[in-house]
XYZ file of C-alpha atoms in Angstrom:
388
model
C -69.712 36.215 -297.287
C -73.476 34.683 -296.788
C -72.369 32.357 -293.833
C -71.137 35.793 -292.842
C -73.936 37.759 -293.185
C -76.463 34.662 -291.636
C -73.748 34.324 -288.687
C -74.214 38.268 -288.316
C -77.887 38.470 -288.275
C -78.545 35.522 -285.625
C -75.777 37.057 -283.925
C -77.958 40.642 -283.526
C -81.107 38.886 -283.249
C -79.822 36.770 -280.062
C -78.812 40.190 -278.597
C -82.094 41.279 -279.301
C -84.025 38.453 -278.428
C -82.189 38.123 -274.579
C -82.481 41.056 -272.977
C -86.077 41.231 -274.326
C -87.373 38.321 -273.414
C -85.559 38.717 -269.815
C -87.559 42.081 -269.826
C -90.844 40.722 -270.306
C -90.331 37.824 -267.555
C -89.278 40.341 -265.509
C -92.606 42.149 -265.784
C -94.500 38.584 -265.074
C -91.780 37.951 -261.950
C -92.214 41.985 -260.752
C -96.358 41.200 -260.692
C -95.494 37.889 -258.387
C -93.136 39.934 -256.364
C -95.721 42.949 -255.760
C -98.145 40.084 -255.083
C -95.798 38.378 -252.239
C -94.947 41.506 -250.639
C -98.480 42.379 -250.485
C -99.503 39.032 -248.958
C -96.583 39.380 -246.897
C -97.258 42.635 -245.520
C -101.098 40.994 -244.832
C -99.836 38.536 -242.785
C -97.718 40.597 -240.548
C -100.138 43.161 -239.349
C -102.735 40.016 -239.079
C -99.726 38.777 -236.505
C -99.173 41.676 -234.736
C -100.721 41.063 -231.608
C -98.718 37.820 -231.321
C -94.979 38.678 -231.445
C -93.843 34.903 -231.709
C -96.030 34.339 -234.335
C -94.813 37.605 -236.329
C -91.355 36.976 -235.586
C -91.669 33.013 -237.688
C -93.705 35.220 -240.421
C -91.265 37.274 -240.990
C -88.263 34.507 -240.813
C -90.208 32.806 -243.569
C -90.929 36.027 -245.828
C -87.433 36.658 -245.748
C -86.466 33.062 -246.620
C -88.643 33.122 -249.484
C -87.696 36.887 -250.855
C -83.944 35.565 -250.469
C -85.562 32.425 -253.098
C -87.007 34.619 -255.296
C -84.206 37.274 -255.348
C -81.696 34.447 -256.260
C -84.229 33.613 -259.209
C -83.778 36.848 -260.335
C -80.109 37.294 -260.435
C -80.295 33.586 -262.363
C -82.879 35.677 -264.514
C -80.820 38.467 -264.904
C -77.585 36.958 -265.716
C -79.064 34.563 -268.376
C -80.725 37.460 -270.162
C -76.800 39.017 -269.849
C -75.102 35.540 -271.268
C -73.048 35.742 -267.888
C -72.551 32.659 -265.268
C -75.019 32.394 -262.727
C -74.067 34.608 -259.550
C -72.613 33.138 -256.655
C -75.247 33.025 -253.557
C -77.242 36.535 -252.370
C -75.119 37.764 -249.013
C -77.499 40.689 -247.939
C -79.438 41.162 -244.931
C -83.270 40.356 -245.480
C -84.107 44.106 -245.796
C -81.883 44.487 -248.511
C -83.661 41.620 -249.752
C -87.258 43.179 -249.526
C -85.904 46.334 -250.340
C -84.790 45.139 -253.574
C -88.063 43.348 -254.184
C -90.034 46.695 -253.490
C -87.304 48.677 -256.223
C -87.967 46.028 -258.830
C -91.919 47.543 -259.121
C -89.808 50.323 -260.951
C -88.201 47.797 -263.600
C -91.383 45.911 -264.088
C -93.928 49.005 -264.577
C -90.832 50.480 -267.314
C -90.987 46.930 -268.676
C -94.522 47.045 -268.928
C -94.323 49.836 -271.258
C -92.032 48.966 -273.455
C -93.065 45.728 -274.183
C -96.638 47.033 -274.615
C -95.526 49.497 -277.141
C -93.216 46.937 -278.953
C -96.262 45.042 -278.801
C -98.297 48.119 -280.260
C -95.799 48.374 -283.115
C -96.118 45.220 -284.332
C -100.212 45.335 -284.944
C -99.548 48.831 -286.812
C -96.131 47.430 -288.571
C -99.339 44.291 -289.920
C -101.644 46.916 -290.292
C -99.100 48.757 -292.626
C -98.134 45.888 -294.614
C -101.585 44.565 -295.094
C -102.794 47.911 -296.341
C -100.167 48.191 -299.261
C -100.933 44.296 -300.389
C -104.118 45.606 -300.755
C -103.014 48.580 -302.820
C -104.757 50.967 -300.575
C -101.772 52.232 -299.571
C -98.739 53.947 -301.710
C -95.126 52.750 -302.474
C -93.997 56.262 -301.084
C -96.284 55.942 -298.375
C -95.211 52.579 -297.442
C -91.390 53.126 -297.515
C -92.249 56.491 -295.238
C -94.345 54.523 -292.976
C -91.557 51.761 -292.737
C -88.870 54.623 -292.025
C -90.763 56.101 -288.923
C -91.522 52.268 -287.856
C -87.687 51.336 -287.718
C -86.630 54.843 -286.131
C -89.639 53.959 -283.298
C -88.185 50.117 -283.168
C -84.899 51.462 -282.575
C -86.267 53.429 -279.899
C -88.090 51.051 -278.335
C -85.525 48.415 -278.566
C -82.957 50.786 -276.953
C -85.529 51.774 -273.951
C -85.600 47.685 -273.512
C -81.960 47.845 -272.824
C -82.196 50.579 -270.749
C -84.829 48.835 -268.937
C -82.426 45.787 -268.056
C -79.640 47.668 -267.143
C -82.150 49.454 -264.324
C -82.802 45.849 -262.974
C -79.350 44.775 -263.330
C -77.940 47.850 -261.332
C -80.743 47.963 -258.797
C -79.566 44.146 -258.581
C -75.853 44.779 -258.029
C -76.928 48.197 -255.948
C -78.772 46.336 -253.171
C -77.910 42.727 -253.290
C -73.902 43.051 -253.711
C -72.295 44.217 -250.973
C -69.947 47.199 -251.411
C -66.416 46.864 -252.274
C -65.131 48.622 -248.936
C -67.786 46.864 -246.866
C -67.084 43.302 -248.982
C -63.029 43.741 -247.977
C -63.849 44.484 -244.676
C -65.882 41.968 -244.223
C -62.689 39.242 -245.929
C -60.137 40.503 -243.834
C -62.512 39.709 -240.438
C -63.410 36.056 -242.032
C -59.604 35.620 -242.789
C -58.601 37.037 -239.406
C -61.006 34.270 -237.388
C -59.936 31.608 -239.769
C -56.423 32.128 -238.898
C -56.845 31.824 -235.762
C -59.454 28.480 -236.277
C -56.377 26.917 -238.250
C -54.172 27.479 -235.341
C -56.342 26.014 -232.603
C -57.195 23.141 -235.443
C -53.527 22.321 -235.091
C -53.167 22.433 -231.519
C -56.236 20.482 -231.075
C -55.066 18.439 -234.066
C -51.731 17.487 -232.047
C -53.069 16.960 -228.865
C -55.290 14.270 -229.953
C -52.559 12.478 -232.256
C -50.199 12.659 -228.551
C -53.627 11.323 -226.801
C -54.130 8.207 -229.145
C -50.576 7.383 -228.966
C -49.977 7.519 -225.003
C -53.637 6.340 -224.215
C -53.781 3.146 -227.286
C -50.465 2.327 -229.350
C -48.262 2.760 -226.086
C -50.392 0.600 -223.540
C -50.268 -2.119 -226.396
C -46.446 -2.054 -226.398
C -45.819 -1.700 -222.389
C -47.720 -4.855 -222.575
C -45.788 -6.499 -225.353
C -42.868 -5.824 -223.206
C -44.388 -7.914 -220.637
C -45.642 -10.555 -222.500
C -41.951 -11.089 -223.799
C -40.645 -10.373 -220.432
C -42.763 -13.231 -218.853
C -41.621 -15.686 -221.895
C -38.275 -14.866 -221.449
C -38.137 -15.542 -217.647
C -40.457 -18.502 -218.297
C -39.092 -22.063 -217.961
C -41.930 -24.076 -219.316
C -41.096 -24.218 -223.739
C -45.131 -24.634 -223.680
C -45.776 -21.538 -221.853
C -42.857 -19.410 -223.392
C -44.371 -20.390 -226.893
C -48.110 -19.726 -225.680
C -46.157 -16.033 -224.647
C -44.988 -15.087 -227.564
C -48.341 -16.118 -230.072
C -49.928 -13.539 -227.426
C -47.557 -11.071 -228.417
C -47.001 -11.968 -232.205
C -50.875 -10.969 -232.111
C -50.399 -7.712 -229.656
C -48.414 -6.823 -232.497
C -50.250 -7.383 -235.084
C -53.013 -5.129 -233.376
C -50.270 -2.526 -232.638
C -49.560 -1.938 -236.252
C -53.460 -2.144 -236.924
C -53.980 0.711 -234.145
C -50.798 2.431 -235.801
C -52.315 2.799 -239.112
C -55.413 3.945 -237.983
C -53.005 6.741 -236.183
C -51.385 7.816 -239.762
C -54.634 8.267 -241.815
C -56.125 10.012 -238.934
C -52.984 12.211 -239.408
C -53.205 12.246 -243.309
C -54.773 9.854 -245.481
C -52.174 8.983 -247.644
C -54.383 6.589 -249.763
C -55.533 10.021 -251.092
C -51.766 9.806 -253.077
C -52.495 7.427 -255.932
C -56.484 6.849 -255.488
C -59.585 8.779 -255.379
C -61.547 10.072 -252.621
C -65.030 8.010 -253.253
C -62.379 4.581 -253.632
C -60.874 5.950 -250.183
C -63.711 6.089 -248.235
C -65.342 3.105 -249.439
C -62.325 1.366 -247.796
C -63.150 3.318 -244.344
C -66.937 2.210 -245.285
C -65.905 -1.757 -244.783
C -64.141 -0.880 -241.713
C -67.561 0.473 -240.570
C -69.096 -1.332 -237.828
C -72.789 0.518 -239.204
C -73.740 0.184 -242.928
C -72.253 3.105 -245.076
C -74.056 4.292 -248.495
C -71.963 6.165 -250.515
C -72.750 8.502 -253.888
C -69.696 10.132 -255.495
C -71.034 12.924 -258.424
C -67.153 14.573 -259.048
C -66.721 14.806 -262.781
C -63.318 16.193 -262.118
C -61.489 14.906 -259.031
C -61.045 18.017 -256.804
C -57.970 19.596 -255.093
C -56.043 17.500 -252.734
C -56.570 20.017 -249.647
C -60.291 19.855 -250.603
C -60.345 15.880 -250.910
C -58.784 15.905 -247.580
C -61.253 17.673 -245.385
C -63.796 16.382 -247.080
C -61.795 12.540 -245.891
C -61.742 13.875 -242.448
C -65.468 15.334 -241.812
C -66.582 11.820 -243.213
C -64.475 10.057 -240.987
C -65.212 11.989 -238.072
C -68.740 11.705 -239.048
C -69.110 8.115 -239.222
C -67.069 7.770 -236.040
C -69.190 9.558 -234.204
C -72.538 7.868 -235.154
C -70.811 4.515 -234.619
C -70.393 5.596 -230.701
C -73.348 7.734 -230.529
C -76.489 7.610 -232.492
C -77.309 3.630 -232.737
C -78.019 4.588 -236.667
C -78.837 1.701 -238.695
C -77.708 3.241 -241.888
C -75.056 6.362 -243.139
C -75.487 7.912 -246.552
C -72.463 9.773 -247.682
C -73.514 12.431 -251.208
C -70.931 14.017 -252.807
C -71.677 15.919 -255.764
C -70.539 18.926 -257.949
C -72.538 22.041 -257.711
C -71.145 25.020 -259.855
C -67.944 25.986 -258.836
C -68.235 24.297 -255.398
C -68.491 20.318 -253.730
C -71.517 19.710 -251.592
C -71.032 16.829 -249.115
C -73.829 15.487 -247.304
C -73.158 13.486 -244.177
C -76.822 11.484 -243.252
C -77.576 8.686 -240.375
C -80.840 7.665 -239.270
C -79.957 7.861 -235.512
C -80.670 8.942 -232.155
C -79.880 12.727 -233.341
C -78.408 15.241 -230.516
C -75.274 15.801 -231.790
C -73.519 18.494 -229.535
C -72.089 21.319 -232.219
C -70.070 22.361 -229.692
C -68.284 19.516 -229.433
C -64.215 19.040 -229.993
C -65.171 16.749 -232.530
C -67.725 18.716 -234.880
C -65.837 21.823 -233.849
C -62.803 20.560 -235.463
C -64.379 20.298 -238.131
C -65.734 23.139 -238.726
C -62.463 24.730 -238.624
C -61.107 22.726 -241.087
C -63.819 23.348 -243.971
C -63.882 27.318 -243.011
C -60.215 27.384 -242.978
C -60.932 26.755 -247.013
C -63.500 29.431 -247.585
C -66.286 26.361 -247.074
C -69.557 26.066 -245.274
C -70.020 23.576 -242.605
C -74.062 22.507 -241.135
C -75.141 20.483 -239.027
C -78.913 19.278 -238.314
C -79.072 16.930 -235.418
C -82.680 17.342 -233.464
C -83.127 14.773 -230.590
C -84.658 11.332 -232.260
C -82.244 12.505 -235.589
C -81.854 11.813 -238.043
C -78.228 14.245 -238.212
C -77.039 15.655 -241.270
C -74.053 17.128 -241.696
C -73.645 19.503 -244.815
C -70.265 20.418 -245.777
C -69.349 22.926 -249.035
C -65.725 23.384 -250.525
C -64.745 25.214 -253.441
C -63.502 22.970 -255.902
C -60.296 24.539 -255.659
């Protein structure tokens, strides 16, 4: 019954002690807010007369508001005990709206944690006067009866408090449900029809690498043995078929390369970072690799994530003159980051069949796909996947 009792009273202090303490940083966080959208708002009518200029400002006010907005869910849902929310969605003046709303939070905040604070100097004042004996038993217990009613009060405005911030949160920052399904179906529409042209594509470049490299090596093996079967001279003949012992030898090379551009079945019985570290030695340019995957990953996922490093490397190999590729993979949340770096010529065409291709492959599993390639590089490419 004590371990009860003790499990019972840290359990209602920890309920206390959250969405208080969330309260009071949100009063500190809604003062930095007020401050940034003050010296935001500066800025912008300083720019005015230069549209350019006032155009970047505001790019960069909204970049940071989107920052400080994803602090605050992260603030929010900690003070809650719930996971961290997923990335914010809404349009920068939902952002700065909601950054503006949250001076209504913070002043609230203000108050009640200034009166809790107020209670707790008269709740000392109380006690020290009856040590003293300058106050009454009766006097004390009717004192500490109007204390706890006001604490309850207090403590219940507090939670009132956070659930304001936490609905003006989910009120502007969340998009609606109609507007959220809406937007779905149109992101499952165009990835449906990105799948399809990533298979077209996909087969079109299989039937190029077969007609263009695997079946010019074997019209030519069948003229190698051709000649070496017409040839009289045993010296010749033999010279003739070594030729085209090695022809096919590069065949099945060329072959293989074929198949795990199709699918890498290495993926069946190893892991993705041993996988690639195997196309890394095949490399003509230096390839780094960092694998952070606790738990290996989904095979669909592990597959793109093959392919866009493959492609990747491929491409700077022909293209960039890099020195150096850096392949990251890590675990963030609920979702894989890959990051794709060389220290090349930069340039990369996103329009290209290549990176395109791509890109239609990672949406086509509710990812993200980036790419950063200024002339003089270096190019990154950023792909995200959820981990299943």
């Amino acid at each position: 019954m004590a371990e009860r009792a003790a499990h019972g009273r840290r359990t209602w202090l920890a309920a206390v002690a959250r969405p208080t303490a969330g309260v009071v940083l949100g009063v500190l966080t809604g003062l930095a807010e007020v401050l940034f959208l003050l010296l935001a708002g500066l800025a912008v009518i300083a720019l005015s007369p230069a549209p350019a200029a006032r155009r970047r400002t505001g790019a960069t006010t909204v970049r940071y508001a989107r920052r400080i907005a994803d602090w605050e869910q992260h603030r929010l849902a900690v003070s809650a005990s719930q996971p961290s929310p997923p990335p914010i969605q809404a349009s920068g003046p939902r952002v700065l709206g909601y950054l503006a709303a949250r001076l209504l939070p913070a002043t609230l905040g203000l108050l009640t944690a200034g009166l809790l604070v107020v209670g707790a100097v008269l709740a000392a004042i109380v006690v020290r006067a009856f040590v003293a004996g300058t106050m009454t038993a009766a006097d004390f217990l009717l004192q500490g009866l109007i204390g706890a009613a006001l604490l309850l009060v207090n403590l219940q405005a507090i939670a009132s408090v956070a659930t304001l911030d936490r609905w003006l949160a989910r009120g502007l920052l969340e998009s609606h449900t109609r507007a959220a399904l809406q937007q779905r179906i149109s992101e499952l529409t165009v990835s449906r029809a990105r799948v399809l042209t990533a298979v077209d594509a996909e087969r079109q470049r299989i039937e190029r690498d077969l007609h263009d490299g695997l079946q010019q090596h074997l019209v030519a093996l069948g003229m190698l043995l051709g000649r070496a079967r017409r040839s009289r001279d045993p010296d010749k003949a033999s010279a003739l078929v070594v030729q085209a012992h090695e022809d096919v030898q590069r065949a099945i090379d060329e072959l293989r390369d074929v198949a795990w551009r199709v699918y890498p079945s290495a993926l069946d019985h190893t892991t993705l970072d041993e996988v690639l570290t195997m196309v890394a030695q095949r490399s003509a340019t230096p390839v780094k690799i960092s694998y952070d995957v606790p738990v290996r990953p989904a095979r669909p996922v592990e597959t793109v994530l093959y392919f866009v490093a493959c492609e990747a490397i491929t491409n700077t190999t022909k293209h960039a003159r890099a020195t150096l590729i850096t392949i990251e993979i890590e675990k963030r949340d609920a979702r894989i980051e890959m990051r794709v770096r060389d220290d090349g010529t930069g340039g990369a065409d996103p329009h290209g069949s290549g990176l395109q291709g791509l890109a239609r492959r990672v949406t086509a599993l509710d990812g993200q796909f980036d790419l950063h390639s200024p002339p003089g590089g270096p190019t990154t490419i950023r792909a995200v996947l959820p981990c299943a």
